[in-house]
PDB file of C-alpha atoms in Angstrom:
ATOM      1  CA  UNK O  23       0.000   0.000   0.000  1.00 56.00           C
ATOM      2  CA  UNK O  24       1.084   3.590  -0.651  1.00 65.00           C
ATOM      3  CA  UNK O  25       0.787   4.429   3.074  1.00 79.00           C
ATOM      4  CA  UNK O  26       3.593   2.074   4.157  1.00 86.00           C
ATOM      5  CA  UNK O  27       6.601   4.124   5.256  1.00 88.00           C
ATOM      6  CA  UNK O  28       8.508   1.597   7.388  1.00 89.00           C
ATOM      7  CA  UNK O  29       8.799  -2.158   7.194  1.00 92.00           C
ATOM      8  CA  UNK O  30       9.994  -3.374  10.591  1.00 91.00           C
ATOM      9  CA  UNK O  31      12.476  -6.180  11.160  1.00 90.00           C
ATOM     10  CA  UNK O  32      11.442  -9.699  10.092  1.00 93.00           C
ATOM     11  CA  UNK O  33       7.711  -9.244   9.282  1.00 94.00           C
ATOM     12  CA  UNK O  34       7.974 -11.411   6.153  1.00 95.00           C
ATOM     13  CA  UNK O  35      10.880 -13.580   7.329  1.00 95.00           C
ATOM     14  CA  UNK O  36      10.740 -16.914   5.462  1.00 96.00           C
ATOM     15  CA  UNK O  37       7.343 -16.133   3.951  1.00 96.00           C
ATOM     16  CA  UNK O  38       7.393 -18.972   1.418  1.00 95.00           C
ATOM     17  CA  UNK O  39       4.186 -17.977  -0.402  1.00 96.00           C
ATOM     18  CA  UNK O  40       5.460 -14.495  -1.365  1.00 96.00           C
ATOM     19  CA  UNK O  41       6.370 -14.488  -5.099  1.00 96.00           C
ATOM     20  CA  UNK O  42       7.126 -10.834  -5.890  1.00 95.00           C
ATOM     21  CA  UNK O  43       7.783  -7.638  -3.974  1.00 95.00           C
ATOM     22  CA  UNK O  44       6.930  -4.088  -5.016  1.00 93.00           C
ATOM     23  CA  UNK O  45       8.182  -1.415  -2.625  1.00 92.00           C
ATOM     24  CA  UNK O  46       6.003   1.707  -2.392  1.00 90.00           C
ATOM     25  CA  UNK O  47       7.405   5.091  -3.383  1.00 90.00           C
ATOM     26  CA  UNK O  48       6.673   6.328   0.155  1.00 89.00           C
ATOM     27  CA  UNK O  49       8.605   3.605   1.977  1.00 91.00           C
ATOM     28  CA  UNK O  50      11.478   5.193   3.911  1.00 90.00           C
ATOM     29  CA  UNK O  51      12.956   2.308   5.870  1.00 90.00           C
ATOM     30  CA  UNK O  52      13.436  -1.431   5.288  1.00 92.00           C
ATOM     31  CA  UNK O  53      14.654  -2.889   8.560  1.00 92.00           C
ATOM     32  CA  UNK O  54      16.831  -5.881   9.332  1.00 92.00           C
ATOM     33  CA  UNK O  55      15.804  -9.134   7.607  1.00 95.00           C
ATOM     34  CA  UNK O  56      12.371  -7.830   6.587  1.00 94.00           C
ATOM     35  CA  UNK O  57      12.200 -10.152   3.535  1.00 97.00           C
ATOM     36  CA  UNK O  58      14.974 -12.604   4.404  1.00 97.00           C
ATOM     37  CA  UNK O  59      14.384 -16.202   3.342  1.00 97.00           C
ATOM     38  CA  UNK O  60      11.391 -15.492   1.094  1.00 97.00           C
ATOM     39  CA  UNK O  61      12.593 -18.243  -1.193  1.00 96.00           C
ATOM     40  CA  UNK O  62       9.686 -18.092  -3.676  1.00 97.00           C
ATOM     41  CA  UNK O  63      10.266 -14.430  -4.604  1.00 97.00           C
ATOM     42  CA  UNK O  64      11.402 -14.127  -8.243  1.00 96.00           C
ATOM     43  CA  UNK O  65      11.511 -10.345  -8.712  1.00 95.00           C
ATOM     44  CA  UNK O  66      11.642  -7.166  -6.643  1.00 96.00           C
ATOM     45  CA  UNK O  67      10.980  -3.634  -7.864  1.00 92.00           C
ATOM     46  CA  UNK O  68      10.744  -0.216  -6.297  1.00 92.00           C
ATOM     47  CA  UNK O  69       8.106   2.274  -7.415  1.00 90.00           C
ATOM     48  CA  UNK O  70       9.349   5.589  -8.776  1.00 90.00           C
ATOM     49  CA  UNK O  71      10.209   7.820  -5.858  1.00 87.00           C
ATOM     50  CA  UNK O  72       9.741  11.607  -5.821  1.00 86.00           C
ATOM     51  CA  UNK O  73      13.164  13.277  -5.632  1.00 82.00           C
ATOM     52  CA  UNK O  74      12.068  15.437  -2.704  1.00 81.00           C
ATOM     53  CA  UNK O  75      11.921  12.394  -0.395  1.00 84.00           C
ATOM     54  CA  UNK O  76      14.898  11.204   1.634  1.00 85.00           C
ATOM     55  CA  UNK O  77      16.707   8.053   0.426  1.00 85.00           C
ATOM     56  CA  UNK O  78      15.416   4.665   1.559  1.00 88.00           C
ATOM     57  CA  UNK O  79      17.378   3.292   4.508  1.00 85.00           C
ATOM     58  CA  UNK O  80      18.282  -0.423   4.468  1.00 86.00           C
ATOM     59  CA  UNK O  81      18.983  -2.651   7.417  1.00 87.00           C
ATOM     60  CA  UNK O  82      21.168  -5.745   7.067  1.00 94.00           C
ATOM     61  CA  UNK O  83      20.045  -8.820   5.118  1.00 96.00           C
ATOM     62  CA  UNK O  84      16.887  -7.142   3.776  1.00 96.00           C
ATOM     63  CA  UNK O  85      16.485  -9.558   0.836  1.00 97.00           C
ATOM     64  CA  UNK O  86      19.040 -12.204   1.882  1.00 97.00           C
ATOM     65  CA  UNK O  87      18.342 -15.839   1.040  1.00 97.00           C
ATOM     66  CA  UNK O  88      15.629 -15.075  -1.495  1.00 97.00           C
ATOM     67  CA  UNK O  89      17.007 -18.057  -3.368  1.00 97.00           C
ATOM     68  CA  UNK O  90      14.752 -17.857  -6.437  1.00 97.00           C
ATOM     69  CA  UNK O  91      15.133 -14.119  -6.945  1.00 97.00           C
ATOM     70  CA  UNK O  92      16.155 -13.503 -10.568  1.00 95.00           C
ATOM     71  CA  UNK O  93      15.865  -9.715 -10.914  1.00 94.00           C
ATOM     72  CA  UNK O  94      15.827  -6.676  -8.653  1.00 95.00           C
ATOM     73  CA  UNK O  95      15.120  -3.217 -10.021  1.00 93.00           C
ATOM     74  CA  UNK O  96      16.215  -0.208  -7.948  1.00 92.00           C
ATOM     75  CA  UNK O  97      15.770   2.238 -10.865  1.00 89.00           C
ATOM     76  CA  UNK O  98      14.139   5.549  -9.810  1.00 87.00           C
ATOM     77  CA  UNK O  99      13.863   4.240  -6.238  1.00 89.00           C
ATOM     78  CA  UNK O 100      16.036   6.756  -4.424  1.00 87.00           C
ATOM     79  CA  UNK O 101      18.194   3.929  -3.033  1.00 89.00           C
ATOM     80  CA  UNK O 102      21.664   5.386  -2.446  1.00 89.00           C
ATOM     81  CA  UNK O 103      23.265   2.367  -0.789  1.00 91.00           C
ATOM     82  CA  UNK O 104      22.935  -1.400  -1.254  1.00 92.00           C
ATOM     83  CA  UNK O 105      23.032  -2.485   2.386  1.00 92.00           C
ATOM     84  CA  UNK O 106      25.212  -5.041   4.125  1.00 94.00           C
ATOM     85  CA  UNK O 107      24.374  -8.593   3.031  1.00 96.00           C
ATOM     86  CA  UNK O 108      21.301  -7.114   1.296  1.00 95.00           C
ATOM     87  CA  UNK O 109      21.166  -9.821  -1.387  1.00 96.00           C
ATOM     88  CA  UNK O 110      23.452 -12.408   0.211  1.00 97.00           C
ATOM     89  CA  UNK O 111      22.530 -15.943  -0.716  1.00 97.00           C
ATOM     90  CA  UNK O 112      20.281 -14.946  -3.610  1.00 97.00           C
ATOM     91  CA  UNK O 113      21.780 -17.824  -5.544  1.00 97.00           C
ATOM     92  CA  UNK O 114      19.677 -17.399  -8.725  1.00 97.00           C
ATOM     93  CA  UNK O 115      20.023 -13.613  -9.000  1.00 96.00           C
ATOM     94  CA  UNK O 116      20.909 -12.678 -12.592  1.00 93.00           C
ATOM     95  CA  UNK O 117      20.102  -8.993 -13.042  1.00 92.00           C
ATOM     96  CA  UNK O 118      20.434  -5.940 -10.789  1.00 93.00           C
ATOM     97  CA  UNK O 119      19.237  -2.590 -12.132  1.00 92.00           C
ATOM     98  CA  UNK O 120      20.665   0.245 -10.035  1.00 92.00           C
ATOM     99  CA  UNK O 121      19.410   3.731  -9.269  1.00 89.00           C
ATOM    100  CA  UNK O 122      21.733   6.413 -10.651  1.00 88.00           C
ATOM    101  CA  UNK O 123      21.880   7.849  -7.119  1.00 88.00           C
ATOM    102  CA  UNK O 124      23.260   4.559  -5.777  1.00 90.00           C
ATOM    103  CA  UNK O 125      26.849   5.271  -4.814  1.00 90.00           C
ATOM    104  CA  UNK O 126      27.678   2.612  -2.236  1.00 92.00           C
ATOM    105  CA  UNK O 127      27.721  -1.184  -2.237  1.00 92.00           C
ATOM    106  CA  UNK O 128      28.147  -2.442   1.319  1.00 93.00           C
ATOM    107  CA  UNK O 129      30.102  -5.444   2.492  1.00 94.00           C
ATOM    108  CA  UNK O 130      28.828  -8.843   1.419  1.00 95.00           C
ATOM    109  CA  UNK O 131      25.923  -7.177  -0.427  1.00 94.00           C
ATOM    110  CA  UNK O 132      26.117  -9.871  -3.136  1.00 94.00           C
ATOM    111  CA  UNK O 133      27.622 -12.725  -1.090  1.00 95.00           C
ATOM    112  CA  UNK O 134      27.296 -16.045  -2.990  1.00 95.00           C
ATOM    113  CA  UNK O 135      25.389 -14.466  -5.885  1.00 94.00           C
ATOM    114  CA  UNK O 136      27.276 -16.539  -8.456  1.00 91.00           C
ATOM    115  CA  UNK O 137      24.823 -16.334 -11.376  1.00 92.00           C
ATOM    116  CA  UNK O 138      24.776 -12.547 -11.807  1.00 91.00           C
ATOM    117  CA  UNK O 139      24.911 -11.622 -15.486  1.00 87.00           C
ATOM    118  CA  UNK O 140      24.367  -7.870 -15.220  1.00 88.00           C
ATOM    119  CA  UNK O 141      24.685  -5.110 -12.635  1.00 90.00           C
ATOM    120  CA  UNK O 142      24.110  -1.616 -13.977  1.00 86.00           C
ATOM    121  CA  UNK O 143      21.794   1.278 -14.598  1.00 83.00           C
ATOM    122  CA  UNK O 144      19.634   0.084 -17.446  1.00 73.00           C
ATOM    123  CA  UNK O 145      18.761  -3.063 -19.351  1.00 61.00           C
ATOM    124  CA  UNK O 146      22.196  -3.901 -20.770  1.00 51.00           C
ATOM    125  CA  UNK O 147      23.104  -0.495 -22.187  1.00 44.00           C
ATOM    126  CA  UNK O 148      25.796   2.026 -21.404  1.00 44.00           C
ATOM    127  CA  UNK O 149      29.449   1.576 -20.589  1.00 46.00           C
ATOM    128  CA  UNK O 150      29.765  -2.062 -19.645  1.00 47.00           C
ATOM    129  CA  UNK O 151      32.645  -4.442 -19.157  1.00 46.00           C
ATOM    130  CA  UNK O 152      32.092  -7.832 -20.766  1.00 45.00           C
ATOM    131  CA  UNK O 153      33.757 -11.076 -19.799  1.00 48.00           C
ATOM    132  CA  UNK O 154      33.176 -13.754 -22.451  1.00 48.00           C
ATOM    133  CA  UNK O 155      29.718 -12.198 -23.057  1.00 47.00           C
ATOM    134  CA  UNK O 156      28.478 -13.712 -19.796  1.00 56.00           C
ATOM    135  CA  UNK O 157      28.829 -10.818 -17.376  1.00 65.00           C
ATOM    136  CA  UNK O 158      28.278  -7.079 -17.683  1.00 73.00           C
ATOM    137  CA  UNK O 159      29.173  -4.566 -15.027  1.00 77.00           C
ATOM    138  CA  UNK O 160      28.313  -0.872 -15.227  1.00 79.00           C
ATOM    139  CA  UNK O 161      29.144   0.887 -11.968  1.00 81.00           C
ATOM    140  CA  UNK O 162      30.017   4.396 -13.128  1.00 85.00           C
ATOM    141  CA  UNK O 163      28.224   6.110 -10.232  1.00 86.00           C
ATOM    142  CA  UNK O 164      29.531   3.871  -7.435  1.00 89.00           C
ATOM    143  CA  UNK O 165      32.105   5.663  -5.297  1.00 88.00           C
ATOM    144  CA  UNK O 166      32.258   3.323  -2.292  1.00 89.00           C
ATOM    145  CA  UNK O 167      32.749  -0.443  -2.416  1.00 84.00           C
ATOM    146  CA  UNK O 168      32.977  -2.003   1.004  1.00 88.00           C
ATOM    147  CA  UNK O 169      35.023  -5.079   1.779  1.00 85.00           C
ATOM    148  CA  UNK O 170      33.934  -8.334   0.138  1.00 89.00           C
ATOM    149  CA  UNK O 171      30.928  -6.759  -1.621  1.00 89.00           C
ATOM    150  CA  UNK O 172      30.991  -9.553  -4.233  1.00 85.00           C
ATOM    151  CA  UNK O 173      32.445 -12.378  -2.131  1.00 85.00           C
ATOM    152  CA  UNK O 174      31.623 -15.933  -3.043  1.00 79.00           C
TER     153      UNK O 174
END
């Protein structure tokens, strides 16, 4: 719902029936583990956020262990930082679309995300680095990579 501004810690923890997540443009805070272990989720998107609002704050492990997650779209979300262990253990994650305001990737944000094919700002366009046509990385706006951001 549009009225949701905060999602407290663990309300959807291991909610196995949840298949997709759409974060409202008015949501300001996603607390620790709020969607951790939702293993049936296949995609997550954020609704376009008015630029006058403050950035969304992430707790640790917000989407960790969403094992069937394939795509997450932060575009136009106002997300400035991918939080610690945010997508850790999302073992089927293939595509991450970033917000141009995103400038920080925290430690272990993508821990054990071994199937990622693309991380960038649009659907496979822009300045990308290719490795055998299997992986594209476009991080031109990122200024802060924390330790082990892509470990595993």
